[in-house]
PDB file of C-alpha atoms in Angstrom:
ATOM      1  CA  UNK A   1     -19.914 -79.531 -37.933  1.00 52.00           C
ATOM      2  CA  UNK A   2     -23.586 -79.069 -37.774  1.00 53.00           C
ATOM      3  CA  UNK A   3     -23.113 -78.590 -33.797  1.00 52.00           C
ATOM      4  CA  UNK A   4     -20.579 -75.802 -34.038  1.00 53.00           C
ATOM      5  CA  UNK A   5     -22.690 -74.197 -36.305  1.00 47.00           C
ATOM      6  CA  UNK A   6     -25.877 -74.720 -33.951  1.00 47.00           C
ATOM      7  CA  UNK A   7     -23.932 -73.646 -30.942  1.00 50.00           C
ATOM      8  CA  UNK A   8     -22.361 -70.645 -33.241  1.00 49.00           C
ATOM      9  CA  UNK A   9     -25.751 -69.493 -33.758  1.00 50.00           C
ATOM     10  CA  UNK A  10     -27.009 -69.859 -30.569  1.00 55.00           C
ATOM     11  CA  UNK A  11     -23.667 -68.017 -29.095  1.00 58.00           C
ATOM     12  CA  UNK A  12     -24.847 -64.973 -31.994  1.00 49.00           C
ATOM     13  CA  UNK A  13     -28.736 -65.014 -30.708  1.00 54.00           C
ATOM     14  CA  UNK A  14     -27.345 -64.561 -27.210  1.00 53.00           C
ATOM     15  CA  UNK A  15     -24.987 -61.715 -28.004  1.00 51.00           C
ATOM     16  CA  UNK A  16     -27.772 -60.184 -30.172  1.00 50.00           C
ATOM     17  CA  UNK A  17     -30.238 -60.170 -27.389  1.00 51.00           C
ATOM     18  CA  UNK A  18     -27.501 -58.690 -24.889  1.00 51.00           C
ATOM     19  CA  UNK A  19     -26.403 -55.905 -26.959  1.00 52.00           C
ATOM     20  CA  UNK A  20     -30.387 -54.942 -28.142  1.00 55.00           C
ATOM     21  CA  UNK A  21     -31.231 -54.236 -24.257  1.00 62.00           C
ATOM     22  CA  UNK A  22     -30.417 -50.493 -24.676  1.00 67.00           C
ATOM     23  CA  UNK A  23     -31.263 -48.288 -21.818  1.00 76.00           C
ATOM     24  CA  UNK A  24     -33.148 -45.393 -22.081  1.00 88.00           C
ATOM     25  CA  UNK A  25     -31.136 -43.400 -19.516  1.00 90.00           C
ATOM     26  CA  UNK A  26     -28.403 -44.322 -17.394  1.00 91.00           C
ATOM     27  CA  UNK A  27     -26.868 -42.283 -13.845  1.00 92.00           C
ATOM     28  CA  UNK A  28     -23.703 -42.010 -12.121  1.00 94.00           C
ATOM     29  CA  UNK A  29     -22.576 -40.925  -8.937  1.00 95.00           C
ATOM     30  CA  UNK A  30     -19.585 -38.486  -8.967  1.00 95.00           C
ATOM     31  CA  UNK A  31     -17.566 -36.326  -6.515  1.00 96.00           C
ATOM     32  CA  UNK A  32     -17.873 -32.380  -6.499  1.00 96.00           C
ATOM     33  CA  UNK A  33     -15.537 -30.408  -4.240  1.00 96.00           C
ATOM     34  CA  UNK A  34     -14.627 -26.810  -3.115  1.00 95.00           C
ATOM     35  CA  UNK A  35     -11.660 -25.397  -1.648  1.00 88.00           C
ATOM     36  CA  UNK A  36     -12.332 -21.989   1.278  1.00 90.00           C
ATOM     37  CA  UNK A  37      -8.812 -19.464   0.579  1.00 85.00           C
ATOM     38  CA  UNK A  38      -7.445 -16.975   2.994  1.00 88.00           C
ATOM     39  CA  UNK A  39      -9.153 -13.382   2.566  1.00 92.00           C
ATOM     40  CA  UNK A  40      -7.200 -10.861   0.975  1.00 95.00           C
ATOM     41  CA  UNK A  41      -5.337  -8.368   3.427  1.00 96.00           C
ATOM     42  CA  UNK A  42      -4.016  -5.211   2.798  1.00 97.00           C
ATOM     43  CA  UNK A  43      -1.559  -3.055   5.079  1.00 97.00           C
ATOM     44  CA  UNK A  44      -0.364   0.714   4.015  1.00 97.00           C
ATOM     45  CA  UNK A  45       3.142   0.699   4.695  1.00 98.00           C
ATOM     46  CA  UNK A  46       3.008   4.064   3.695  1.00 97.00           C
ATOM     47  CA  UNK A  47       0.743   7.041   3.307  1.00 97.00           C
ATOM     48  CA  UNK A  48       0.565   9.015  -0.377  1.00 98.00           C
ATOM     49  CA  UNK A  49       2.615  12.580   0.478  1.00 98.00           C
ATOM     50  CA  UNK A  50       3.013  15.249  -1.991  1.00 98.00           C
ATOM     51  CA  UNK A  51       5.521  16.958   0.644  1.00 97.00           C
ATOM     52  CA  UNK A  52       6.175  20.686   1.398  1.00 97.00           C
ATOM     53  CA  UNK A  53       5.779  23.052  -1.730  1.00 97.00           C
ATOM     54  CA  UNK A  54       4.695  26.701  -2.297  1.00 96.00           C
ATOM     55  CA  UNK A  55       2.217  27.323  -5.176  1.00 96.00           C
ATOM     56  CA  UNK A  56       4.026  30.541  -6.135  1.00 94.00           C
ATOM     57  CA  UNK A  57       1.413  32.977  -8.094  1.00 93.00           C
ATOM     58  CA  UNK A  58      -0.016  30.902 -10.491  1.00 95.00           C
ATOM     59  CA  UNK A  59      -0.292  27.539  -9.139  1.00 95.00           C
ATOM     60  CA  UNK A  60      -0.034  24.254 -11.069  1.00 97.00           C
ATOM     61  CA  UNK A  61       0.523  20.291 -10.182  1.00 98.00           C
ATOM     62  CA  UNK A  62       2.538  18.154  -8.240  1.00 98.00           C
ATOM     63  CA  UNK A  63       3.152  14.877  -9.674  1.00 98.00           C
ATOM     64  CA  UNK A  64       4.091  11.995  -7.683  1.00 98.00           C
ATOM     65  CA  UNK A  65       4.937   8.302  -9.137  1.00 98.00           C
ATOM     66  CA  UNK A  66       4.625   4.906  -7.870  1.00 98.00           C
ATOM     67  CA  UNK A  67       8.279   4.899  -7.168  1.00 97.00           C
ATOM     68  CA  UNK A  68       8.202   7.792  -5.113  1.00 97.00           C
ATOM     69  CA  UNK A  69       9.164  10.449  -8.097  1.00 97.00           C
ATOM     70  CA  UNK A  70       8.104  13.794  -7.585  1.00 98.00           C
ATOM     71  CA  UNK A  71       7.868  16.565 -10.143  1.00 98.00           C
ATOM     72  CA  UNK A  72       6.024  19.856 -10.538  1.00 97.00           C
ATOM     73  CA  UNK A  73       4.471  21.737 -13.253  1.00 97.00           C
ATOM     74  CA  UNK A  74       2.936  25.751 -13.330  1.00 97.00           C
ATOM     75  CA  UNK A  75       4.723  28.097 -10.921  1.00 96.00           C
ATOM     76  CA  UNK A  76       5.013  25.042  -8.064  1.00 97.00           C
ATOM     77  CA  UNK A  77       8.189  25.115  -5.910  1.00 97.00           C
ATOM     78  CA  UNK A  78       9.304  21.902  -4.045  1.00 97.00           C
ATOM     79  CA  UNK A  79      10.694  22.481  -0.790  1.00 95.00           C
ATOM     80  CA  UNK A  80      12.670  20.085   1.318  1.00 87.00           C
ATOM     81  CA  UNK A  81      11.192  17.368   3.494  1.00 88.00           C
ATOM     82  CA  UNK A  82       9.618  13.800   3.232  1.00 95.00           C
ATOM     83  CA  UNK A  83       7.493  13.062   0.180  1.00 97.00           C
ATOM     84  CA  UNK A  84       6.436   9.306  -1.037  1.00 97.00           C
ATOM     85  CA  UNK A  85       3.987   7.504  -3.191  1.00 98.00           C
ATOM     86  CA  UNK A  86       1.278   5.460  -1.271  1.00 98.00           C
ATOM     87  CA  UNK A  87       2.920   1.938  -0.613  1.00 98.00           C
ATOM     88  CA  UNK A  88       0.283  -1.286   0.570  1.00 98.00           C
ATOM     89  CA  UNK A  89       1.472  -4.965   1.485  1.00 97.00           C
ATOM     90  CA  UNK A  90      -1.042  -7.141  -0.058  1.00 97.00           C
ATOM     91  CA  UNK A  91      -1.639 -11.024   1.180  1.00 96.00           C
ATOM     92  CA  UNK A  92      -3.772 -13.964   0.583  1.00 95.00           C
ATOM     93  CA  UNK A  93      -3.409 -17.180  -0.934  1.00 94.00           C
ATOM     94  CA  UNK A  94      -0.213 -18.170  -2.127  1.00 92.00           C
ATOM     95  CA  UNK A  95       0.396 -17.742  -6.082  1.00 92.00           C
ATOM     96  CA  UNK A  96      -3.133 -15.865  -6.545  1.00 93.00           C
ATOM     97  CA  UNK A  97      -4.072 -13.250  -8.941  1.00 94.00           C
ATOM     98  CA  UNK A  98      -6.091  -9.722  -7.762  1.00 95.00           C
ATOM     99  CA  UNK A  99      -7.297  -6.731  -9.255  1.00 95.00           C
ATOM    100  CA  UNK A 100      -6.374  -3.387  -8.516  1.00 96.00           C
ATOM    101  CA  UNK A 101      -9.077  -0.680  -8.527  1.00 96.00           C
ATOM    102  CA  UNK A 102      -8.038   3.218  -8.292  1.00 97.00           C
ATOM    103  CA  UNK A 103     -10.731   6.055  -7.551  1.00 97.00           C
ATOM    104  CA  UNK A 104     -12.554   6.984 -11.188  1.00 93.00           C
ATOM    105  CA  UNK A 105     -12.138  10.943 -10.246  1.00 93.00           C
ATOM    106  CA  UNK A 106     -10.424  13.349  -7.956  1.00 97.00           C
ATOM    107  CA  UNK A 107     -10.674  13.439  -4.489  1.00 98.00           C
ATOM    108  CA  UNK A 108     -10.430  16.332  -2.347  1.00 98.00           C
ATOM    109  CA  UNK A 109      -7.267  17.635   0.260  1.00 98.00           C
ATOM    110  CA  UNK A 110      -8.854  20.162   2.609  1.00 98.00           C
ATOM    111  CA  UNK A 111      -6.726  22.779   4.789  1.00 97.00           C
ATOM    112  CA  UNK A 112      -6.788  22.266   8.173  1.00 96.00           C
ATOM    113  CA  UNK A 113      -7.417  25.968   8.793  1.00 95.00           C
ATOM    114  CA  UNK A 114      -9.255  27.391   6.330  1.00 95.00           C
ATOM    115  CA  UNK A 115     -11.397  25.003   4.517  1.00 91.00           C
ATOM    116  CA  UNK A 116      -9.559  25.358   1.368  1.00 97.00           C
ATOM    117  CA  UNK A 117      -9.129  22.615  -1.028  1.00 98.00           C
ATOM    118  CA  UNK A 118      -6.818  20.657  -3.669  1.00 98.00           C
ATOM    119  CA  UNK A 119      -7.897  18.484  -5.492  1.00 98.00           C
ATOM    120  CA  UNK A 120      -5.840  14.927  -6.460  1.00 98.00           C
ATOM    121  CA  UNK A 121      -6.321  13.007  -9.565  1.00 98.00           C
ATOM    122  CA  UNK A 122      -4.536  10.716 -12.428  1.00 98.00           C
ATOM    123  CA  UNK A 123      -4.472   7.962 -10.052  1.00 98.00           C
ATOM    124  CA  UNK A 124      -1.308   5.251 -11.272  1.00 97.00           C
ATOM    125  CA  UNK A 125      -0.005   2.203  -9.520  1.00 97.00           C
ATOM    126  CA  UNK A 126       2.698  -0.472  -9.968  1.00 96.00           C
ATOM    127  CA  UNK A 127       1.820  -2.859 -10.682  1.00 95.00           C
ATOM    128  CA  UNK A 128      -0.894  -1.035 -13.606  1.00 94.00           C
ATOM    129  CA  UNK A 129      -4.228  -1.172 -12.229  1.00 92.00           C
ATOM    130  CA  UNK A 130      -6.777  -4.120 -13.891  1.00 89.00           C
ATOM    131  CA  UNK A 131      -7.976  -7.663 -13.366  1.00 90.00           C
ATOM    132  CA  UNK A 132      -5.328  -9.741 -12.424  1.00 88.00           C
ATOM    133  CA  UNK A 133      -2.193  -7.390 -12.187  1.00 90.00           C
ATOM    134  CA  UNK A 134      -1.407  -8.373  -9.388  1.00 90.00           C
ATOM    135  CA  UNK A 135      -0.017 -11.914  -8.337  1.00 91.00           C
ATOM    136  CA  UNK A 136       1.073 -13.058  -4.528  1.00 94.00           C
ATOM    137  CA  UNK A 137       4.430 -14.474  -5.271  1.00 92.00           C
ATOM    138  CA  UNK A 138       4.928 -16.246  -1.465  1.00 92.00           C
ATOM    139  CA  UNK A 139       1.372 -15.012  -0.791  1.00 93.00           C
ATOM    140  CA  UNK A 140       2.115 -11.642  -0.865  1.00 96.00           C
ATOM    141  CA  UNK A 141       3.008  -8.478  -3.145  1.00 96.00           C
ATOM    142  CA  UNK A 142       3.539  -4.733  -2.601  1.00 97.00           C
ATOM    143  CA  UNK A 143       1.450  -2.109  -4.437  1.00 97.00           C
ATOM    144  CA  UNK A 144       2.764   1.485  -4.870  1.00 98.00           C
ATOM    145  CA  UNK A 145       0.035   4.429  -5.911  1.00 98.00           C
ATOM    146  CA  UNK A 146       0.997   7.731  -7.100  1.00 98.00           C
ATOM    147  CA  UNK A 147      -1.343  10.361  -8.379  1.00 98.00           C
ATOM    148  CA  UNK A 148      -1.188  13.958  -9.341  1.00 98.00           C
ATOM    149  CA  UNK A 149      -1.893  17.156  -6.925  1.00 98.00           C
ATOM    150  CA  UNK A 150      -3.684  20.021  -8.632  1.00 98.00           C
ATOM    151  CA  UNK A 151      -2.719  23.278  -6.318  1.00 97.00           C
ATOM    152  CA  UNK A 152      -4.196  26.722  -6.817  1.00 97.00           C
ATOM    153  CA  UNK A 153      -1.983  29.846  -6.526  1.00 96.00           C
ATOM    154  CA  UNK A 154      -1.290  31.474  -2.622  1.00 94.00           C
ATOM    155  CA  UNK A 155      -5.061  33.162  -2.471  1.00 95.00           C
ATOM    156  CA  UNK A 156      -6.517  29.829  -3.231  1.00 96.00           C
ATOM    157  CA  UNK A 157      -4.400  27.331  -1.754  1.00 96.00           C
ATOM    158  CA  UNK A 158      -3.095  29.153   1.587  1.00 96.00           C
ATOM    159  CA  UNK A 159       0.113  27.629   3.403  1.00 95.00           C
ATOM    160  CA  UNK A 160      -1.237  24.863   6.129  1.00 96.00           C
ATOM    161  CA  UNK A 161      -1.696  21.215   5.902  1.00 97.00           C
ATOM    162  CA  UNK A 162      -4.482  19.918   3.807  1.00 98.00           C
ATOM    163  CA  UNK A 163      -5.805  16.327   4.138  1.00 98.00           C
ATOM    164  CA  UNK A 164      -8.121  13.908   2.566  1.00 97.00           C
ATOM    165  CA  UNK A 165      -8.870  10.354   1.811  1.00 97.00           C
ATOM    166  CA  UNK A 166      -9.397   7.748  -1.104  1.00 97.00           C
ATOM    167  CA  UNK A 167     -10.115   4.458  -1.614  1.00 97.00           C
ATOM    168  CA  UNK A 168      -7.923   1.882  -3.452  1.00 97.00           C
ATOM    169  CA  UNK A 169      -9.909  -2.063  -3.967  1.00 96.00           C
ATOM    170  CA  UNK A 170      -7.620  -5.414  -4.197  1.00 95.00           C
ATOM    171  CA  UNK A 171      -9.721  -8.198  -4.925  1.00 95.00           C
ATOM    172  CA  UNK A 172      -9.553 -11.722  -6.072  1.00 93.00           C
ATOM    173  CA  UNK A 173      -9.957 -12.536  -9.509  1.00 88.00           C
TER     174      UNK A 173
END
């Protein structure tokens, strides 16, 4: 008996002394990793057109939706011929999220002819414009922009074709 109790003790003395070595610090080696995705791409598929109208005497707007809905307000009279919201193909990695970004103001439509302007404004898409909106189901989506034309009346907004440009921003969230 008075062994096991010797060895016992000795057994505790041992496992005393192993567990007391504590280290001050201790390291570890461990993986990191990245992953490179596909830029975003973008493709109109089809240009914002407020179509043929008159302004009439008094003027007024021209509203267009995403979906290609156009309505006027003030003394504006649609005419015939093709009109369409703004249509873009967006790709990139499948299943990703992006951000939409429409201009902050209006953005000018100048006559061909004279120099006169219009101006466009209440930019809208569909899907909303934000961070993350947007998702590329398949790696891609469609984006639709619509956006309101202010016209002038005859004297300030003379028949002709007026033209401009904006700038829409997908990015990756």
């Amino acid at each position: 008996m008075k062994n096991i109790v010797l060895l016992l003790c000795s057994q505790l003395i041992f496992l005393f002394a192993a567990v007391s070595e504590v280290k001050a610090q201790t390291s570890i080696t461990v993986v990191a990793s990245a992953e490179v995705v596909e830029g975003l791409a973008t493709k109109e598929t089809s240009q914002l057109n407020f179509g043929r109208f008159s302004p009439q005497t008094q003027g007024g707007k021209i509203i267009m939706t995403p979906d290609g809905v156009r309505t006027s307000e003030g003394s504006v009279v649609l005419a015939g011929g093709t009109h369409n919201a703004a249509s873009f193909f967006i790709s990139g990695q499948y299943e990703s999220t992006f951000s939409i970004g429409l201009p902050t103001g209006p953005e000018t439509l100048t006559n061909l002819e004279n120099d006169k302007t219009m101006l466009v404004s209440d930019w809208v898409s569909s899907p909303a414009q934000g961070m993350g909106v947007g998702k590329l189901v398949g790696g891609g989506m469609t984006v639709k922009i619509g956006a309101s034309l202010i016209v002038g009346d005859m004297n300030a907004n003379p028949a002709g074709m007026y033209v401009g440009s904006y700038a829409v921003t997908f990015a990756y969230n």
